Tab-separated table of C-alpha atoms and ligand atoms in Angstrom:
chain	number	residue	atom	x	y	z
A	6	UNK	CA	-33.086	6.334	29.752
A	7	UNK	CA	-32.660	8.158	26.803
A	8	UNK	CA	-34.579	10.660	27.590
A	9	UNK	CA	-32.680	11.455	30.770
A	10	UNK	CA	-29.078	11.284	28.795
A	11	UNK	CA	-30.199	13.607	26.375
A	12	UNK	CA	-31.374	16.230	29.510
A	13	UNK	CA	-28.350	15.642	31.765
A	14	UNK	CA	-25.808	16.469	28.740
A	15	UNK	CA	-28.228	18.685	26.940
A	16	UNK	CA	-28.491	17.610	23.211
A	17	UNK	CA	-30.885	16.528	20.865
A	18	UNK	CA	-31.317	12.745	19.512
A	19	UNK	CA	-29.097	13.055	16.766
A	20	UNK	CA	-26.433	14.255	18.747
A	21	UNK	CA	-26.846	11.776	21.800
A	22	UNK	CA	-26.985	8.526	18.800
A	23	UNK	CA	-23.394	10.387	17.340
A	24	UNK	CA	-22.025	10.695	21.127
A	25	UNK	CA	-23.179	6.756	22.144
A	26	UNK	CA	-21.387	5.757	18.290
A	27	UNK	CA	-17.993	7.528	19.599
A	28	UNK	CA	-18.574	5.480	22.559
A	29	UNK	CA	-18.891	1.941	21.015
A	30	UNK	CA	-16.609	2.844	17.973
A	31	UNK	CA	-13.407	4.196	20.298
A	32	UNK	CA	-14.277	1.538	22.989
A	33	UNK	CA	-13.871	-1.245	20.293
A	34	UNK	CA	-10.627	0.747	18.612
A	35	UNK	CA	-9.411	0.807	22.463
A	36	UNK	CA	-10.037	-2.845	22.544
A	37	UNK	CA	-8.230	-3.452	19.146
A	38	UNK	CA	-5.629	-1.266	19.881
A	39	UNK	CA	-4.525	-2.422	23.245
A	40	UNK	CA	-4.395	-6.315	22.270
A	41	UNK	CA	-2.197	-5.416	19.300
A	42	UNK	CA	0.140	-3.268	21.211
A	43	UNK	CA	0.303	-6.789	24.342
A	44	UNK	CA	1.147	-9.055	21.446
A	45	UNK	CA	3.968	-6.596	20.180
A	46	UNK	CA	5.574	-7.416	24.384
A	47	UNK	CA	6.394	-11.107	24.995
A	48	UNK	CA	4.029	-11.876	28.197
A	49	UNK	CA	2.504	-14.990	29.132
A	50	UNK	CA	-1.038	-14.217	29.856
A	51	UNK	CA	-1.444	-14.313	33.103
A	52	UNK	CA	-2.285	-11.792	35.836
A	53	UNK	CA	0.416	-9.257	34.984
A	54	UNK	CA	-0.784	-9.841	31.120
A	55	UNK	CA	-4.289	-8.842	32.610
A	56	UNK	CA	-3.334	-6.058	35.040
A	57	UNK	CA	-0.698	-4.424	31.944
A	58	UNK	CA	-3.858	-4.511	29.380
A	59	UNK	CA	-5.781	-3.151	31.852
A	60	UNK	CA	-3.405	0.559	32.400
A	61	UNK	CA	-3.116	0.342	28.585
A	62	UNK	CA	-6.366	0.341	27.560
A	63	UNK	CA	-7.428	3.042	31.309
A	64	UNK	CA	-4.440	5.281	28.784
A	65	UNK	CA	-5.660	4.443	25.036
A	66	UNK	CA	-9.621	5.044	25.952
A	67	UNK	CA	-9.651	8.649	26.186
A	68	UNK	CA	-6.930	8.971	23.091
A	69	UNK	CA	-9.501	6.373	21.308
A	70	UNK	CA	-12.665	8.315	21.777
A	71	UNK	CA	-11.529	11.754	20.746
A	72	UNK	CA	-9.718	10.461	17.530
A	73	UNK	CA	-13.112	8.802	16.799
A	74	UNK	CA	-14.884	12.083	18.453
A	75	UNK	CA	-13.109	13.713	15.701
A	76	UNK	CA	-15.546	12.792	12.376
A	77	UNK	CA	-18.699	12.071	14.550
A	78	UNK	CA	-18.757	16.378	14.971
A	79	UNK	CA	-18.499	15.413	18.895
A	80	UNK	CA	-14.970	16.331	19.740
A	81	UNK	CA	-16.224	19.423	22.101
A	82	UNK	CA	-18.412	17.203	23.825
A	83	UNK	CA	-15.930	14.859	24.803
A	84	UNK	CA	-12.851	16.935	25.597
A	85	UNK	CA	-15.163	18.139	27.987
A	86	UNK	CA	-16.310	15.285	29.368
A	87	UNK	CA	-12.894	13.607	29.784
A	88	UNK	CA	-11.837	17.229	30.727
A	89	UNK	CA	-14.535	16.417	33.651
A	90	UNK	CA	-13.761	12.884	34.705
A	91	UNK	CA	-9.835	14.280	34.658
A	92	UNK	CA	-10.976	17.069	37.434
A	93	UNK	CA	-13.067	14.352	39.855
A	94	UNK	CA	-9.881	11.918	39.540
A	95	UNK	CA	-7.718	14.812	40.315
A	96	UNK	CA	-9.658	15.980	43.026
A	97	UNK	CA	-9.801	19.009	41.309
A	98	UNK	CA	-13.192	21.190	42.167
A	99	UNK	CA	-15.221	22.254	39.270
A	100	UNK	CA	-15.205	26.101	39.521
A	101	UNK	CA	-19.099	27.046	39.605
A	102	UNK	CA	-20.108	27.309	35.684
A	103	UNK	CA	-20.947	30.751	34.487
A	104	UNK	CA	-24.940	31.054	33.548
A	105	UNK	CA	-25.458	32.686	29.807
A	106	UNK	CA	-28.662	33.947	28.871
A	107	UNK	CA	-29.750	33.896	25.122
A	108	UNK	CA	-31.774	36.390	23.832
A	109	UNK	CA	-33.416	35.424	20.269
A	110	UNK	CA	-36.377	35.730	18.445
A	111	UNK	CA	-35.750	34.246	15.154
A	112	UNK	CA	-35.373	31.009	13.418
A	113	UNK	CA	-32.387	30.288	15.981
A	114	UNK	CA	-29.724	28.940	13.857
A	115	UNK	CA	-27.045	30.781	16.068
A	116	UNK	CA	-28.746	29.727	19.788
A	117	UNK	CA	-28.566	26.226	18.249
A	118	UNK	CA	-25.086	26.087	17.136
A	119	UNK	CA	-23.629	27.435	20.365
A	120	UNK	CA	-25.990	24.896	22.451
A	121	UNK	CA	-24.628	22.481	20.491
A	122	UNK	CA	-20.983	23.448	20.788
A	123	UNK	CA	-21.295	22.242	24.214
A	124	UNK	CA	-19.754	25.513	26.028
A	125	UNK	CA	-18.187	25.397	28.976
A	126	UNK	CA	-20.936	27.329	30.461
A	127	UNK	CA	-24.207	26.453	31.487
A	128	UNK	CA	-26.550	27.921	28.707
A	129	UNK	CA	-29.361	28.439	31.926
A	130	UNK	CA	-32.075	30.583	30.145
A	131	UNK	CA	-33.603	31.390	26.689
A	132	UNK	CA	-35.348	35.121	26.277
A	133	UNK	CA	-37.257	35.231	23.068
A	134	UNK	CA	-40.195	38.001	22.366
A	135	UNK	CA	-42.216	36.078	19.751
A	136	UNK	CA	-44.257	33.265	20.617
A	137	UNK	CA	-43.803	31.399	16.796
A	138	UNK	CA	-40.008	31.465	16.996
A	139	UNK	CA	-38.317	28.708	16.106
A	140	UNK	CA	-36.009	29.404	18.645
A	141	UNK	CA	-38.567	28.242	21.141
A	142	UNK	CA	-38.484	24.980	20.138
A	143	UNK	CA	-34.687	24.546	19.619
A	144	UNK	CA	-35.124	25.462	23.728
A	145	UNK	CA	-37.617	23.066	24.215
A	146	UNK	CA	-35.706	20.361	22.438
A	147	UNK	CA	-32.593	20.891	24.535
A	148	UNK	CA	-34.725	21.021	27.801
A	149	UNK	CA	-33.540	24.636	28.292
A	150	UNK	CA	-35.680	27.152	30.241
A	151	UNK	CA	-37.330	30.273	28.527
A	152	UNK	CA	-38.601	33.684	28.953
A	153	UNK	CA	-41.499	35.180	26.909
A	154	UNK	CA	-41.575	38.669	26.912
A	155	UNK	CA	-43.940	41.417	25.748
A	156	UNK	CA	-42.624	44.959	24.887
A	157	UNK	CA	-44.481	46.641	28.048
A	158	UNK	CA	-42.717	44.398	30.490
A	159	UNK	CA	-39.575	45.082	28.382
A	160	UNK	CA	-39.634	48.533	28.467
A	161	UNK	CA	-41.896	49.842	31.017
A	162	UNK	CA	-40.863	47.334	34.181
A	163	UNK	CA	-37.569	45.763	35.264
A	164	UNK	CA	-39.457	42.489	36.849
A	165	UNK	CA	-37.514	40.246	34.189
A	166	UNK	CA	-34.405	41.757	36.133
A	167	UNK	CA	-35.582	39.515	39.038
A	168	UNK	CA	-35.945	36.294	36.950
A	169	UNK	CA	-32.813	36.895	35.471
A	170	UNK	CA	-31.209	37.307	38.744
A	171	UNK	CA	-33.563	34.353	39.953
A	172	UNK	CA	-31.558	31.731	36.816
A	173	UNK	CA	-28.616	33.612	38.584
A	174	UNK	CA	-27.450	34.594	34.681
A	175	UNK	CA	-24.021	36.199	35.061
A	176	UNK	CA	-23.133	36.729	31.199
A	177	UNK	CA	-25.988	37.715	28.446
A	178	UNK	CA	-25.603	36.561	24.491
A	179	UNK	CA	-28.118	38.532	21.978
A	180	UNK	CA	-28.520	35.947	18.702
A	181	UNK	CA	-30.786	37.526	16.386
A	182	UNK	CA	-33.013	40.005	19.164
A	183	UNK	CA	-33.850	42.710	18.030
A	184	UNK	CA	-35.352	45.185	20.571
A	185	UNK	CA	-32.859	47.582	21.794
A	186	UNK	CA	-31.669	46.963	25.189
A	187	UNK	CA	-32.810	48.982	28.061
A	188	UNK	CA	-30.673	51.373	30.157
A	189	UNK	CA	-31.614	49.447	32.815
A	190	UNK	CA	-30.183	45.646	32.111
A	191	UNK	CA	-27.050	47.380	30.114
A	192	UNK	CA	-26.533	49.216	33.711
A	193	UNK	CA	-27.106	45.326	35.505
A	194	UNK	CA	-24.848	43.361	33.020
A	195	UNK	CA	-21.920	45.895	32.031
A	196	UNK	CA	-19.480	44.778	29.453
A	197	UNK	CA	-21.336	41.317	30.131
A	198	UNK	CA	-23.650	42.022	27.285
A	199	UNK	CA	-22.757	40.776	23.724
A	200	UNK	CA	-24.218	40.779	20.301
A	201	UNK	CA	-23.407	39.855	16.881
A	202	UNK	CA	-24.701	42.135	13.836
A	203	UNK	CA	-24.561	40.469	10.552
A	204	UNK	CA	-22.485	43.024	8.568
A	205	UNK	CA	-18.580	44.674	9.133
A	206	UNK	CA	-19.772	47.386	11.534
A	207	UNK	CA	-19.531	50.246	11.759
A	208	UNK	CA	-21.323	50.218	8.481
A	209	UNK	CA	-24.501	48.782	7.969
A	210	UNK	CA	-25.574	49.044	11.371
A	211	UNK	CA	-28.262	51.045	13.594
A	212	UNK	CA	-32.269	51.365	14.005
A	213	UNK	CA	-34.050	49.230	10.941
A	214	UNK	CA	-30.169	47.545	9.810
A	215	UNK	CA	-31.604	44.177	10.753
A	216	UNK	CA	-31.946	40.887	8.744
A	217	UNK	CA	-32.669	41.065	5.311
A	218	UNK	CA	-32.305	44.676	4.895
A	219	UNK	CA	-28.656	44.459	6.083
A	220	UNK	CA	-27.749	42.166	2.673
A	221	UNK	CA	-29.864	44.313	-0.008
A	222	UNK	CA	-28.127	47.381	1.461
A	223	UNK	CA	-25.191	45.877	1.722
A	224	UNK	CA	-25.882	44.388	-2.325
A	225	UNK	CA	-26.940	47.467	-3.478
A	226	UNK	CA	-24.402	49.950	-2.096
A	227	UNK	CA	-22.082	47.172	-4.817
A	228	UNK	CA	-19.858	46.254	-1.681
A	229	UNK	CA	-17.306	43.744	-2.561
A	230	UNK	CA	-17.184	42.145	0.832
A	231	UNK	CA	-19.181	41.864	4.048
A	232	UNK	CA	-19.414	39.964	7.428
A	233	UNK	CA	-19.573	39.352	10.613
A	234	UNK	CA	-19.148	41.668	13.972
A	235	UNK	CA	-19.476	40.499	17.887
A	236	UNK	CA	-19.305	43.574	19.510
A	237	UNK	CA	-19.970	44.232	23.361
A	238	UNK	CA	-23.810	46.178	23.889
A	239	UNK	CA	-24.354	50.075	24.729
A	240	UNK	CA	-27.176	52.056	24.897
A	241	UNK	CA	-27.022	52.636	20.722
A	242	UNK	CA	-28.053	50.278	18.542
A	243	UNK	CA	-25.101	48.406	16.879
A	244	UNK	CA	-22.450	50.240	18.666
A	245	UNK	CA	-20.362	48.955	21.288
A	246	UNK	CA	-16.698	47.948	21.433
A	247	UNK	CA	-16.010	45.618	18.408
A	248	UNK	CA	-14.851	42.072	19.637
A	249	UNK	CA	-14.384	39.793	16.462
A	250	UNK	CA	-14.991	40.946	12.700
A	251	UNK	CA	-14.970	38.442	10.016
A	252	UNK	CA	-14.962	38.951	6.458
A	253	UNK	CA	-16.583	37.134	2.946
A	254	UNK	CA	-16.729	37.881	-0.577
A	255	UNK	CA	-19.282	39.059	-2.253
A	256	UNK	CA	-19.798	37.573	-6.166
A	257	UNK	CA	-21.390	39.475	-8.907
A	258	UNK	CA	-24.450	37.244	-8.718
A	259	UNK	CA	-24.755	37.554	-5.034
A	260	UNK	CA	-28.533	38.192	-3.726
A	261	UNK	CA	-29.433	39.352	-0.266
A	262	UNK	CA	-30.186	35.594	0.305
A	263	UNK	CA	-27.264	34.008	-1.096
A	264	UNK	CA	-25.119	36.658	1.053
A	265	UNK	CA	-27.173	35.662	4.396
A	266	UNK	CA	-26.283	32.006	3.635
A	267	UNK	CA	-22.777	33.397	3.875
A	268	UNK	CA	-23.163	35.515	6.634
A	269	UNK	CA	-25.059	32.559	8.436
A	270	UNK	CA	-22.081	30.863	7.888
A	271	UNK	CA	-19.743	33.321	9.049
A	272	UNK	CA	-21.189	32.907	12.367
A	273	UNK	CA	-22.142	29.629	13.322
A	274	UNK	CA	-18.641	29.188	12.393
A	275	UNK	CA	-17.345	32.087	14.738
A	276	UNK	CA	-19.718	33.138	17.144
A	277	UNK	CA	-19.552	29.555	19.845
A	278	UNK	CA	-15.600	30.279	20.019
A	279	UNK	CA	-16.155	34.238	20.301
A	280	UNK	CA	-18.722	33.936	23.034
A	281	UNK	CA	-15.626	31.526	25.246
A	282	UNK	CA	-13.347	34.205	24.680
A	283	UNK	CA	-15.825	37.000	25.811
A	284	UNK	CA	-16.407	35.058	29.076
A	285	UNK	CA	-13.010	34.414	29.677
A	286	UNK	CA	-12.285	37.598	29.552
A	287	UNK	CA	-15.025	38.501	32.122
A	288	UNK	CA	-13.615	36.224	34.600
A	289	UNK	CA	-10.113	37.795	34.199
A	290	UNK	CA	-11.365	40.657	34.962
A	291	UNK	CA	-13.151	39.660	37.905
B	7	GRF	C1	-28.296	36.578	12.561
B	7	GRF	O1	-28.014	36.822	11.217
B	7	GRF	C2	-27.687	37.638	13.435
B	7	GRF	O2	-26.578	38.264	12.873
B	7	GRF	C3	-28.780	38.650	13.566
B	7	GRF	O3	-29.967	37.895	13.584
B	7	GRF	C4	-29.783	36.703	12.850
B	7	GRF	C5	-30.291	35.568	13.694
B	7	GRF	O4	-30.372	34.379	12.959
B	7	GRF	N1	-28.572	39.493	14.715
B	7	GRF	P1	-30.773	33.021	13.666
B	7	GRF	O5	-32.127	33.236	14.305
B	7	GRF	O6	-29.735	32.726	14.679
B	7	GRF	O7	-30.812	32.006	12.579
């Protein structure tokens, strides 16, 4: 049973025990809640006593759960999911869910944190290009499909087009890839493309500006700050229209690994909410 919870919403064990705590915690603050609010009204308990607690507590669940959502770190999953149960008791249609596409090949940190921000799209396909990333198994443990690829088939053929097209992927998120992107899939997903460099383009950026090298030349040109940019992809490396920038100091004792740790950050913090935005804007402009 668990097993099938933590496929259907798409999260890992610790997440699906903090989600199932919000549940019992806000159900028994509901609970609480609603019988001190029945004393406060001078009603025999009878039917109406029954049928009055029972619109309270239908109104104080949802408040419940989110205030309790709130410290668990679940708050995105459940204005969603209220957000969903709101839309069938509406009779409100779901609009279809846009399908994202993350390309990675690292440790994953980034894919992780924007699975786990529980988008409002469907996160339908993982590309990766090294078979020991740990990226692999974040997708594995969040039941998401992936995409192997080899240079040749990268560069050479445009069959991954057709599986692309065949996880109908609409929208395409590069977290930590670091091939350049072909002609070809820029020309398939234009201005649908985005990628986040780990240093305040348009410095710092271009063939070989990747990963460590970023920080030590970012240390040893004795920059005083550095950050973040989310930037749309074009055929150069690094270059596309600039979406979000964010900024962080850099100390005197600063190393190029305590400056990842900031950049890191930097963007788990910014890149979930970024990556919304980006869409949205896509389906304006539809
Ligand atoms: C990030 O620093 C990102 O800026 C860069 O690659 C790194 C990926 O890190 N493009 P992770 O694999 O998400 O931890």
């Amino acid at each position: 049973m668990f097993e099938k919870l933590k496929q259907r919403w798409r999260v890992n064990a610790l997440n699906l025990l903090l989600i199932i705590c919000t549940f019992a915690v806000g159900g028994s603050l509901c609970g609480y809640a609603g019988r001190r609010i029945m004393n406060l009204f001078d009603i025999e308990k009878g039917v109406l006593w029954v049928i009055l607690y029972i619109i309270l507590i239908t109104i104080l669940w949802p408040l419940c759960v989110l205030i309790i959502s709130i410290p668990l770190g679940q708050f995105g999953f459940f204005k969603r999911y209220l957000m969903k149960i709101w839309g069938r008791i509406s009779g409100k249609k779901e609009g279809k869910k846009i399908n994202v596409a993350i390309f990675a090949s690292g440790a994953g940190s980034n894919a992780q944190k924007i699975i786990l921000s529980n988008p409002s799209y469907n996160i339908a396909l993982i590309v990766c290009n090294k078979p020991e990333a740990g990226v692999l198994k974040i997708a594995a443990e969040h039941h998401i499909p992936t995409l192997l690829i080899e240079k040749e088939r990268f560069f050479k053929e445009d069959t991954y087009l057709e599986i692309l097209k065949g996880h109908k992927i609409d929208f395409i998120v590069l977290a930590g890839f670091l091939w350049k992107i072909p002609a070809k899939l820029i020309g398939a997903y234009p201005n649908k493309i985005i990628n986040i460099h780990p240093a305040l383009l348009p410095n710092y950026g271009g063939k070989g500006m990747y990963g460590s090298r970023v920080h030590e030349a970012v240390i040893a040109a004795k920059e005083k700050e550095s950050g973040i940019s989310i930037h749309y992809v074009d055929e150069l490396y690094d270059h596309g229209n600039i979406i979000f920038q964010a900024k962080c100091e850099i100390c005197e004792d600063d190393t190029a690994d305590t400056l990842a740790q900031k950049i890191h950050a930097l963007e788990h913090q910014h890149f979930p909410e970024t990556i919304e935005q980006a869409i949205q804007q896509m389906q304006k402009q539809r």
